[in-house]
PDB file of C-alpha atoms and ligand atoms in Angstrom:
ATOM      1  CA  UNK A 113       5.919 -13.091 -15.294  1.00  0.00           C
ATOM      2  CA  UNK A 114       7.464 -15.766 -17.430  1.00  0.00           C
ATOM      3  CA  UNK A 115       8.896 -17.854 -14.689  1.00  0.00           C
ATOM      4  CA  UNK A 116      11.624 -20.261 -15.556  1.00  0.00           C
ATOM      5  CA  UNK A 117      10.251 -22.987 -13.379  1.00  0.00           C
ATOM      6  CA  UNK A 118      12.405 -25.050 -11.019  1.00  0.00           C
ATOM      7  CA  UNK A 119      11.861 -28.755 -10.339  1.00  0.00           C
ATOM      8  CA  UNK A 120       9.450 -29.244  -7.443  1.00  0.00           C
ATOM      9  CA  UNK A 121       8.930 -31.985  -4.915  1.00  0.00           C
ATOM     10  CA  UNK A 122       5.592 -33.789  -5.267  1.00  0.00           C
ATOM     11  CA  UNK A 123       4.427 -32.046  -2.071  1.00  0.00           C
ATOM     12  CA  UNK A 124       5.246 -28.585  -3.444  1.00  0.00           C
ATOM     13  CA  UNK A 125       3.669 -29.295  -6.796  1.00  0.00           C
ATOM     14  CA  UNK A 126       0.455 -30.669  -5.375  1.00  0.00           C
ATOM     15  CA  UNK A 127       0.163 -27.943  -2.757  1.00  0.00           C
ATOM     16  CA  UNK A 128       0.012 -25.350  -5.544  1.00  0.00           C
ATOM     17  CA  UNK A 129      -2.328 -27.552  -7.641  1.00  0.00           C
ATOM     18  CA  UNK A 130      -4.670 -27.997  -4.704  1.00  0.00           C
ATOM     19  CA  UNK A 131      -4.671 -24.313  -3.891  1.00  0.00           C
ATOM     20  CA  UNK A 132      -5.457 -23.430  -7.529  1.00  0.00           C
ATOM     21  CA  UNK A 133      -8.295 -25.938  -7.427  1.00  0.00           C
ATOM     22  CA  UNK A 134      -9.501 -24.397  -4.165  1.00  0.00           C
ATOM     23  CA  UNK A 135      -9.357 -20.938  -5.745  1.00  0.00           C
ATOM     24  CA  UNK A 136     -11.526 -22.049  -8.675  1.00  0.00           C
ATOM     25  CA  UNK A 137     -14.064 -23.629  -6.294  1.00  0.00           C
ATOM     26  CA  UNK A 138     -14.095 -20.655  -3.900  1.00  0.00           C
ATOM     27  CA  UNK A 139     -14.548 -18.135  -6.730  1.00  0.00           C
ATOM     28  CA  UNK A 140     -17.338 -20.122  -8.404  1.00  0.00           C
ATOM     29  CA  UNK A 141     -19.201 -20.665  -5.136  1.00  0.00           C
ATOM     30  CA  UNK A 142     -18.845 -16.937  -4.452  1.00  0.00           C
ATOM     31  CA  UNK A 143     -20.443 -16.086  -7.808  1.00  0.00           C
ATOM     32  CA  UNK A 144     -23.565 -17.971  -6.726  1.00  0.00           C
ATOM     33  CA  UNK A 145     -23.536 -16.411  -3.281  1.00  0.00           C
ATOM     34  CA  UNK A 146     -23.228 -12.832  -4.536  1.00  0.00           C
ATOM     35  CA  UNK A 147     -25.933 -13.253  -7.168  1.00  0.00           C
ATOM     36  CA  UNK A 148     -28.296 -14.700  -4.559  1.00  0.00           C
ATOM     37  CA  UNK A 149     -27.320 -11.938  -2.116  1.00  0.00           C
ATOM     38  CA  UNK A 150     -28.642  -9.189  -4.401  1.00  0.00           C
ATOM     39  CA  UNK A 151     -32.228  -9.636  -3.281  1.00  0.00           C
ATOM     40  CA  UNK A 152     -31.138  -9.159   0.348  1.00  0.00           C
ATOM     41  CA  UNK A 153     -30.146  -5.523  -0.194  1.00  0.00           C
ATOM     42  CA  UNK A 154     -32.166  -2.459  -1.150  1.00  0.00           C
ATOM     43  CA  UNK A 155     -32.224  -1.602  -4.898  1.00  0.00           C
ATOM     44  CA  UNK A 156     -29.791   1.303  -4.272  1.00  0.00           C
ATOM     45  CA  UNK A 157     -27.093  -1.201  -3.278  1.00  0.00           C
ATOM     46  CA  UNK A 158     -27.753  -4.032  -5.733  1.00  0.00           C
ATOM     47  CA  UNK A 159     -24.757  -3.085  -7.856  1.00  0.00           C
ATOM     48  CA  UNK A 160     -22.453  -3.895  -4.924  1.00  0.00           C
ATOM     49  CA  UNK A 161     -23.011  -7.695  -4.791  1.00  0.00           C
ATOM     50  CA  UNK A 162     -23.360  -7.736  -8.587  1.00  0.00           C
ATOM     51  CA  UNK A 163     -19.853  -6.263  -8.941  1.00  0.00           C
ATOM     52  CA  UNK A 164     -18.576  -8.868  -6.465  1.00  0.00           C
ATOM     53  CA  UNK A 165     -20.131 -11.591  -8.603  1.00  0.00           C
ATOM     54  CA  UNK A 166     -18.366 -10.205 -11.707  1.00  0.00           C
ATOM     55  CA  UNK A 167     -15.028  -9.895  -9.874  1.00  0.00           C
ATOM     56  CA  UNK A 168     -15.070 -13.480  -8.585  1.00  0.00           C
ATOM     57  CA  UNK A 169     -16.281 -14.801 -11.960  1.00  0.00           C
ATOM     58  CA  UNK A 170     -13.347 -13.102 -13.719  1.00  0.00           C
ATOM     59  CA  UNK A 171     -10.949 -14.426 -11.082  1.00  0.00           C
ATOM     60  CA  UNK A 172     -12.429 -17.918 -11.220  1.00  0.00           C
ATOM     61  CA  UNK A 173     -11.921 -17.997 -14.981  1.00  0.00           C
ATOM     62  CA  UNK A 174      -8.307 -16.846 -14.667  1.00  0.00           C
ATOM     63  CA  UNK A 175      -7.590 -19.415 -11.959  1.00  0.00           C
ATOM     64  CA  UNK A 176      -9.018 -22.087 -14.219  1.00  0.00           C
ATOM     65  CA  UNK A 177      -6.530 -21.012 -16.899  1.00  0.00           C
ATOM     66  CA  UNK A 178      -3.630 -20.777 -14.439  1.00  0.00           C
ATOM     67  CA  UNK A 179      -4.455 -24.215 -13.056  1.00  0.00           C
ATOM     68  CA  UNK A 180      -4.418 -25.676 -16.549  1.00  0.00           C
ATOM     69  CA  UNK A 181      -1.153 -23.900 -17.439  1.00  0.00           C
ATOM     70  CA  UNK A 182       0.390 -25.166 -14.197  1.00  0.00           C
ATOM     71  CA  UNK A 183      -0.566 -28.776 -15.000  1.00  0.00           C
ATOM     72  CA  UNK A 184       0.873 -28.423 -18.506  1.00  0.00           C
ATOM     73  CA  UNK A 185       4.072 -26.897 -17.187  1.00  0.00           C
ATOM     74  CA  UNK A 186       5.037 -29.910 -15.052  1.00  0.00           C
ATOM     75  CA  UNK A 187       5.358 -33.645 -15.423  1.00  0.00           C
ATOM     76  CA  UNK A 188       6.278 -36.212 -12.790  1.00  0.00           C
ATOM     77  CA  UNK A 189       9.630 -37.773 -13.442  1.00  0.00           C
ATOM     78  CA  UNK A 190       9.272 -41.280 -12.048  1.00  0.00           C
ATOM     79  CA  UNK A 191      12.976 -42.031 -11.685  1.00  0.00           C
ATOM     80  CA  UNK A 192      13.838 -38.721  -9.982  1.00  0.00           C
ATOM     81  CA  UNK A 193      10.627 -38.640  -7.973  1.00  0.00           C
ATOM     82  CA  UNK A 194      10.221 -34.911  -8.685  1.00  0.00           C
ATOM     83  CA  UNK A 195       8.045 -32.761 -10.879  1.00  0.00           C
ATOM     84  CA  UNK A 196      10.156 -31.453 -13.752  1.00  0.00           C
ATOM     85  CA  UNK A 197       9.246 -28.485 -15.927  1.00  0.00           C
ATOM     86  CA  UNK A 198       8.027 -29.690 -19.315  1.00  0.00           C
ATOM     87  CA  UNK A 199       9.133 -26.506 -21.060  1.00  0.00           C
ATOM     88  CA  UNK A 200       5.528 -25.426 -21.575  1.00  0.00           C
ATOM     89  CA  UNK A 201       4.933 -21.825 -20.763  1.00  0.00           C
ATOM     90  CA  UNK A 202       3.574 -20.973 -17.338  1.00  0.00           C
ATOM     91  CA  UNK A 203       2.505 -17.434 -17.960  1.00  0.00           C
ATOM     92  CA  UNK A 204       1.627 -15.398 -14.925  1.00  0.00           C
ATOM     93  CA  UNK A 205       0.329 -12.679 -17.284  1.00  0.00           C
ATOM     94  CA  UNK A 206      -3.157 -14.069 -16.627  1.00  0.00           C
ATOM     95  CA  UNK A 207      -2.783 -12.489 -13.231  1.00  0.00           C
ATOM     96  CA  UNK A 208      -2.016  -9.035 -14.577  1.00  0.00           C
ATOM     97  CA  UNK A 209      -5.012  -9.175 -16.903  1.00  0.00           C
ATOM     98  CA  UNK A 210      -7.136 -10.329 -13.980  1.00  0.00           C
ATOM     99  CA  UNK A 211      -5.919  -7.436 -11.826  1.00  0.00           C
ATOM    100  CA  UNK A 212      -6.492  -4.916 -14.581  1.00  0.00           C
ATOM    101  CA  UNK A 213     -10.161  -5.922 -14.666  1.00  0.00           C
ATOM    102  CA  UNK A 214     -10.805  -6.636 -10.989  1.00  0.00           C
ATOM    103  CA  UNK A 215      -8.849  -3.884  -9.201  1.00  0.00           C
ATOM    104  CA  UNK A 216     -10.879  -0.969 -10.680  1.00  0.00           C
ATOM    105  CA  UNK A 217     -14.114  -2.888  -9.989  1.00  0.00           C
ATOM    106  CA  UNK A 218     -13.173  -3.509  -6.349  1.00  0.00           C
ATOM    107  CA  UNK A 219     -12.468   0.192  -5.861  1.00  0.00           C
ATOM    108  CA  UNK A 220     -15.684   1.301  -7.572  1.00  0.00           C
ATOM    109  CA  UNK A 221     -17.548  -1.135  -5.335  1.00  0.00           C
ATOM    110  CA  UNK A 222     -16.223   0.535  -2.202  1.00  0.00           C
ATOM    111  CA  UNK A 223     -17.422   3.922  -3.438  1.00  0.00           C
ATOM    112  CA  UNK A 224     -20.853   2.582  -4.434  1.00  0.00           C
ATOM    113  CA  UNK A 225     -21.579   1.101  -1.037  1.00  0.00           C
ATOM    114  CA  UNK A 226     -21.107   4.556   0.486  1.00  0.00           C
ATOM    115  CA  UNK A 227     -24.065   5.837  -1.552  1.00  0.00           C
ATOM    116  CA  UNK A 228     -22.661   9.340  -2.047  1.00  0.00           C
ATOM    117  CA  UNK A 229     -24.488  12.022  -4.041  1.00  0.00           C
ATOM    118  CA  UNK A 230     -24.389  10.939  -7.674  1.00  0.00           C
ATOM    119  CA  UNK A 231     -21.902  13.438  -9.136  1.00  0.00           C
ATOM    120  CA  UNK A 232     -19.505  13.038  -6.233  1.00  0.00           C
ATOM    121  CA  UNK A 233     -19.818   9.256  -6.400  1.00  0.00           C
ATOM    122  CA  UNK A 234     -18.988   9.227 -10.098  1.00  0.00           C
ATOM    123  CA  UNK A 235     -15.999  11.528  -9.714  1.00  0.00           C
ATOM    124  CA  UNK A 236     -14.434   9.558  -6.843  1.00  0.00           C
ATOM    125  CA  UNK A 237     -15.136   6.190  -8.488  1.00  0.00           C
ATOM    126  CA  UNK A 238     -13.592   7.346 -11.776  1.00  0.00           C
ATOM    127  CA  UNK A 239     -10.455   8.638 -10.058  1.00  0.00           C
ATOM    128  CA  UNK A 240      -9.983   5.470  -7.997  1.00  0.00           C
ATOM    129  CA  UNK A 241     -10.614   3.167 -10.956  1.00  0.00           C
ATOM    130  CA  UNK A 242      -8.126   5.113 -13.096  1.00  0.00           C
ATOM    131  CA  UNK A 243      -5.479   5.067 -10.369  1.00  0.00           C
ATOM    132  CA  UNK A 244      -6.053   1.324  -9.823  1.00  0.00           C
ATOM    133  CA  UNK A 245      -5.649   0.555 -13.521  1.00  0.00           C
ATOM    134  CA  UNK A 246      -2.573   2.764 -13.735  1.00  0.00           C
ATOM    135  CA  UNK A 247      -1.002   0.922 -10.797  1.00  0.00           C
ATOM    136  CA  UNK A 248      -1.330  -2.418 -12.612  1.00  0.00           C
ATOM    137  CA  UNK A 249      -0.245  -1.065 -16.014  1.00  0.00           C
ATOM    138  CA  UNK A 250       2.849   0.666 -14.609  1.00  0.00           C
ATOM    139  CA  UNK A 251       3.830  -2.382 -12.543  1.00  0.00           C
ATOM    140  CA  UNK A 252       3.553  -4.756 -15.485  1.00  0.00           C
ATOM    141  CA  UNK A 253       6.836  -4.015 -17.341  1.00  0.00           C
ATOM    142  CA  UNK A 254       8.707  -4.662 -14.085  1.00  0.00           C
ATOM    143  CA  UNK A 255       6.808  -7.852 -13.332  1.00  0.00           C
ATOM    144  CA  UNK A 256       7.248  -9.225 -16.843  1.00  0.00           C
ATOM    145  CA  UNK A 257      10.974  -8.538 -16.973  1.00  0.00           C
ATOM    146  CA  UNK A 258      13.684 -10.875 -15.736  1.00  0.00           C
ATOM    147  CA  UNK A 259      15.544  -7.894 -14.415  1.00  0.00           C
ATOM    148  CA  UNK A 260      15.380  -7.842 -10.607  1.00  0.00           C
ATOM    149  CA  UNK A 261      17.352  -4.741  -9.672  1.00  0.00           C
ATOM    150  CA  UNK A 262      15.936  -2.070  -7.453  1.00  0.00           C
ATOM    151  CA  UNK A 263      18.098   0.571  -9.160  1.00  0.00           C
ATOM    152  CA  UNK A 264      17.056  -0.687 -12.564  1.00  0.00           C
ATOM    153  CA  UNK A 265      14.078  -1.613 -14.684  1.00  0.00           C
ATOM    154  CA  UNK A 266      12.158  -3.466 -11.997  1.00  0.00           C
ATOM    155  CA  UNK A 267      12.628  -0.811  -9.345  1.00  0.00           C
ATOM    156  CA  UNK A 268      11.684   1.964 -11.747  1.00  0.00           C
ATOM    157  CA  UNK A 269       8.333   0.440 -12.698  1.00  0.00           C
ATOM    158  CA  UNK A 270       7.745  -0.711  -9.152  1.00  0.00           C
ATOM    159  CA  UNK A 271       8.071   2.845  -7.860  1.00  0.00           C
ATOM    160  CA  UNK A 272       5.932   4.152 -10.739  1.00  0.00           C
ATOM    161  CA  UNK A 273       3.179   1.655  -9.892  1.00  0.00           C
ATOM    162  CA  UNK A 274       3.403   2.474  -6.196  1.00  0.00           C
ATOM    163  CA  UNK A 275       2.494   6.148  -6.751  1.00  0.00           C
ATOM    164  CA  UNK A 276      -1.108   5.464  -7.845  1.00  0.00           C
ATOM    165  CA  UNK A 277      -1.306   2.834  -5.067  1.00  0.00           C
ATOM    166  CA  UNK A 278      -0.462   5.497  -2.480  1.00  0.00           C
ATOM    167  CA  UNK A 279      -3.068   7.771  -4.040  1.00  0.00           C
ATOM    168  CA  UNK A 280      -5.699   5.011  -3.736  1.00  0.00           C
ATOM    169  CA  UNK A 281      -4.843   4.451  -0.072  1.00  0.00           C
ATOM    170  CA  UNK A 282      -4.937   8.198   0.552  1.00  0.00           C
ATOM    171  CA  UNK A 283      -8.439   8.461  -0.906  1.00  0.00           C
ATOM    172  CA  UNK A 284      -9.724   5.420   0.997  1.00  0.00           C
ATOM    173  CA  UNK A 285      -8.181   6.217   4.378  1.00  0.00           C
ATOM    174  CA  UNK A 286      -8.125  10.008   4.410  1.00  0.00           C
ATOM    175  CA  UNK A 287     -10.448  11.614   1.900  1.00  0.00           C
ATOM    176  CA  UNK A 288     -13.356   9.178   2.347  1.00  0.00           C
ATOM    177  CA  UNK A 289     -12.916   8.933   6.109  1.00  0.00           C
ATOM    178  CA  UNK A 290     -15.381  11.802   6.668  1.00  0.00           C
ATOM    179  CA  UNK A 291     -18.010   9.719   4.905  1.00  0.00           C
ATOM    180  CA  UNK A 292     -17.172   6.616   6.956  1.00  0.00           C
ATOM    181  CA  UNK A 293     -17.584   8.669  10.150  1.00  0.00           C
ATOM    182  CA  UNK A 294     -21.107   9.758   9.240  1.00  0.00           C
ATOM    183  CA  UNK A 295     -22.303   6.127   9.058  1.00  0.00           C
ATOM    184  CA  UNK A 296     -23.834   4.268  12.005  1.00  0.00           C
ATOM    185  CA  UNK A 297     -21.333   2.643  14.311  1.00  0.00           C
ATOM    186  CA  UNK A 298     -21.964  -0.838  12.890  1.00  0.00           C
ATOM    187  CA  UNK A 299     -21.567   0.275   9.291  1.00  0.00           C
ATOM    188  CA  UNK A 300     -18.500   2.399  10.073  1.00  0.00           C
ATOM    189  CA  UNK A 301     -16.814  -0.585  11.735  1.00  0.00           C
ATOM    190  CA  UNK A 302     -17.571  -2.824   8.752  1.00  0.00           C
ATOM    191  CA  UNK A 303     -16.201  -0.186   6.369  1.00  0.00           C
ATOM    192  CA  UNK A 304     -13.044   0.212   8.430  1.00  0.00           C
ATOM    193  CA  UNK A 305     -12.582  -3.559   8.443  1.00  0.00           C
ATOM    194  CA  UNK A 306     -13.066  -3.684   4.677  1.00  0.00           C
ATOM    195  CA  UNK A 307     -10.451  -0.941   4.235  1.00  0.00           C
ATOM    196  CA  UNK A 308      -8.051  -2.761   6.516  1.00  0.00           C
ATOM    197  CA  UNK A 309      -8.592  -6.051   4.706  1.00  0.00           C
ATOM    198  CA  UNK A 310      -7.837  -4.224   1.457  1.00  0.00           C
ATOM    199  CA  UNK A 311      -4.636  -2.746   2.867  1.00  0.00           C
ATOM    200  CA  UNK A 312      -3.349  -6.068   4.216  1.00  0.00           C
ATOM    201  CA  UNK A 313      -4.273  -8.234   1.229  1.00  0.00           C
ATOM    202  CA  UNK A 314      -3.294  -5.716  -1.476  1.00  0.00           C
ATOM    203  CA  UNK A 315      -0.010  -5.254   0.355  1.00  0.00           C
ATOM    204  CA  UNK A 316       0.926  -8.809  -0.548  1.00  0.00           C
ATOM    205  CA  UNK A 317       1.189  -8.041  -4.283  1.00  0.00           C
ATOM    206  CA  UNK A 318       3.917  -5.367  -4.163  1.00  0.00           C
ATOM    207  CA  UNK A 319       5.801  -7.504  -1.615  1.00  0.00           C
ATOM    208  CA  UNK A 320       5.625 -10.474  -3.991  1.00  0.00           C
ATOM    209  CA  UNK A 321       6.830  -8.124  -6.759  1.00  0.00           C
ATOM    210  CA  UNK A 322       9.824  -7.027  -4.688  1.00  0.00           C
ATOM    211  CA  UNK A 323      10.983 -10.400  -3.386  1.00  0.00           C
ATOM    212  CA  UNK A 324      13.285 -11.148  -6.352  1.00  0.00           C
ATOM    213  CA  UNK A 325      15.126  -7.877  -5.654  1.00  0.00           C
ATOM    214  CA  UNK A 326      16.371  -9.139  -2.324  1.00  0.00           C
ATOM    215  CA  UNK A 327      18.090 -12.212  -3.618  1.00  0.00           C
ATOM    216  CA  UNK A 328      20.999 -12.445  -6.004  1.00  0.00           C
ATOM    217  CA  UNK A 329      20.488 -14.485  -9.139  1.00  0.00           C
ATOM    218  CA  UNK A 330      16.982 -15.630  -9.920  1.00  0.00           C
ATOM    219  CA  UNK A 331      15.546 -16.620  -6.584  1.00  0.00           C
ATOM    220  CA  UNK A 332      11.978 -16.381  -7.824  1.00  0.00           C
ATOM    221  CA  UNK A 333      12.873 -19.648  -9.423  1.00  0.00           C
ATOM    222  CA  UNK A 334      13.791 -21.493  -6.262  1.00  0.00           C
ATOM    223  CA  UNK A 335      11.274 -24.253  -5.448  1.00  0.00           C
ATOM    224  CA  UNK A 336      10.214 -22.865  -2.087  1.00  0.00           C
ATOM    225  CA  UNK A 337       9.699 -19.347  -3.311  1.00  0.00           C
ATOM    226  CA  UNK A 338       7.683 -20.440  -6.329  1.00  0.00           C
ATOM    227  CA  UNK A 339       5.477 -22.555  -4.064  1.00  0.00           C
ATOM    228  CA  UNK A 340       5.080 -19.803  -1.469  1.00  0.00           C
ATOM    229  CA  UNK A 341       4.344 -17.098  -4.034  1.00  0.00           C
ATOM    230  CA  UNK A 342       1.796 -19.111  -6.012  1.00  0.00           C
ATOM    231  CA  UNK A 343       0.108 -20.170  -2.765  1.00  0.00           C
ATOM    232  CA  UNK A 344       0.250 -16.661  -1.362  1.00  0.00           C
ATOM    233  CA  UNK A 345      -1.531 -15.264  -4.402  1.00  0.00           C
ATOM    234  CA  UNK A 346      -4.376 -17.738  -3.887  1.00  0.00           C
ATOM    235  CA  UNK A 347      -4.887 -16.692  -0.274  1.00  0.00           C
ATOM    236  CA  UNK A 348      -4.572 -12.981  -1.074  1.00  0.00           C
ATOM    237  CA  UNK A 349      -6.921 -13.240  -4.064  1.00  0.00           C
ATOM    238  CA  UNK A 350      -9.665 -15.102  -2.198  1.00  0.00           C
ATOM    239  CA  UNK A 351      -9.546 -12.611   0.687  1.00  0.00           C
ATOM    240  CA  UNK A 352      -9.196  -9.489  -1.489  1.00  0.00           C
ATOM    241  CA  UNK A 353     -12.038 -10.460  -3.831  1.00  0.00           C
ATOM    242  CA  UNK A 354     -14.546 -12.790  -2.137  1.00  0.00           C
ATOM    243  CA  UNK A 355     -13.710 -11.726   1.451  1.00  0.00           C
ATOM    244  CA  UNK A 356     -13.828  -8.012   0.618  1.00  0.00           C
ATOM    245  CA  UNK A 357     -17.061  -8.535  -1.301  1.00  0.00           C
ATOM    246  CA  UNK A 358     -18.582 -10.329   1.681  1.00  0.00           C
ATOM    247  CA  UNK A 359     -17.753  -7.404   3.984  1.00  0.00           C
ATOM    248  CA  UNK A 360     -19.225  -4.895   1.531  1.00  0.00           C
ATOM    249  CA  UNK A 361     -22.307  -7.072   1.173  1.00  0.00           C
ATOM    250  CA  UNK A 362     -22.771  -6.815   4.956  1.00  0.00           C
ATOM    251  CA  UNK A 363     -22.369  -3.039   4.711  1.00  0.00           C
ATOM    252  CA  UNK A 364     -25.021  -2.892   1.996  1.00  0.00           C
ATOM    253  CA  UNK A 365     -27.288  -5.226   3.935  1.00  0.00           C
ATOM    254  CA  UNK A 366     -27.026  -3.213   7.134  1.00  0.00           C
ATOM    255  CA  UNK A 367     -27.527   0.107   5.393  1.00  0.00           C
ATOM    256  CA  UNK A 368     -30.566  -1.351   3.627  1.00  0.00           C
ATOM    257  CA  UNK A 369     -32.053  -2.415   6.964  1.00  0.00           C
ATOM    258  CA  UNK A 370     -31.277   0.994   8.451  1.00  0.00           C
ATOM    259  CA  UNK A 371     -33.108   2.573   5.497  1.00  0.00           C
ATOM    260  CA  UNK A 372     -36.150   0.452   6.321  1.00  0.00           C
ATOM    261  CA  UNK A 373     -35.678  -2.151   3.576  1.00  0.00           C
ATOM    262  CA  UNK A 374     -37.096  -5.570   4.245  1.00  0.00           C
ATOM    263  CA  UNK A 375     -36.736  -8.603   2.003  1.00  0.00           C
ATOM    264  CA  UNK A 376     -39.613 -10.531   3.543  1.00  0.00           C
TER     265      UNK A 376
HETATM  266  C1  RET B 681      -7.633  -9.294  -6.988  1.00  0.00           C
HETATM  267  C2  RET B 681      -6.382  -8.718  -7.272  1.00  0.00           C
HETATM  268  C3  RET B 681      -5.874  -7.630  -6.621  1.00  0.00           C
HETATM  269  C4  RET B 681      -6.598  -6.967  -5.522  1.00  0.00           C
HETATM  270  C5  RET B 681      -4.567  -7.159  -7.030  1.00  0.00           C
HETATM  271  C6  RET B 681      -3.904  -6.137  -6.487  1.00  0.00           C
HETATM  272  C7  RET B 681      -2.641  -5.752  -6.977  1.00  0.00           C
HETATM  273  C8  RET B 681      -1.820  -4.781  -6.456  1.00  0.00           C
HETATM  274  C9  RET B 681      -2.201  -4.018  -5.240  1.00  0.00           C
HETATM  275  C10 RET B 681      -0.560  -4.539  -7.120  1.00  0.00           C
HETATM  276  C11 RET B 681       0.320  -3.603  -6.759  1.00  0.00           C
HETATM  277  C12 RET B 681       1.623  -3.260  -7.381  1.00  0.00           C
HETATM  278  C13 RET B 681       2.272  -2.121  -6.917  1.00  0.00           C
HETATM  279  C14 RET B 681       1.726  -1.306  -5.789  1.00  0.00           C
HETATM  280  C15 RET B 681       3.545  -1.620  -7.503  1.00  0.00           C
HETATM  281  C16 RET B 681       3.853  -2.199  -8.844  1.00  0.00           C
HETATM  282  C17 RET B 681       3.661  -3.671  -8.857  1.00  0.00           C
HETATM  283  C18 RET B 681       2.248  -4.106  -8.504  1.00  0.00           C
HETATM  284  C19 RET B 681       1.389  -3.984  -9.767  1.00  0.00           C
HETATM  285  C20 RET B 681       2.374  -5.554  -8.083  1.00  0.00           C
END
């Protein structure tokens, strides 16, 4: 999204700056946690925290770039007392690239923690990863365009991207539910929570995509909306990547213990 940025109050500008900084810190700390966590799970599950580490590393890098772009895009105007856009590009496309890499990995991770028979595991993981990538690719033309009409370019790509999203949710909540049921009560609850966390946090992204459709003109460029959206992405990203990874780590840890694994 090439936002044409509005002037922001110092409070709005620094809220977003601070949240970007928080995102970088949270993602980097999570990399260390997930790498260290690998030895706490049985070898069968080691790929699960490793994928989390990769996901948060990729996200941390992109937040670093976004943070930098954000700082370049604004300058404090002393006489007005507001942050004015400098004209430098603030390119949200970093986000789409980030999603294209992290969304398939997050989905593969969920399949891996189930420890299905190998051929089944591969088939489900491949389908979910493909659908996840397709969702991001199809949504991109609508996100990058300045068109905000539902019955137009944005709506068309939004609907197209929603179809693979529905497929992903169908696989997670319906098709894989039989597998979730066969797990111990503790593991099943953790898996259900992980699925729910995915639904709630991933739901933010299509909502953020749609917001401009509900306002005439270019409301994505109003100061409050820009602040809320950029901040909302930070919260959603930390929960959907590090939070989701933490839940799956607990699944892997518990299943390892149930299988008789001990790290002592
Ligand atoms: C870490 C980043 C994550 C989990 C990003 C998730 C992104 C989505 C769930 C995006 C969904 C979209 C649609 C369902 C419709 C088309 C527009 C998108 C790409 C925003």
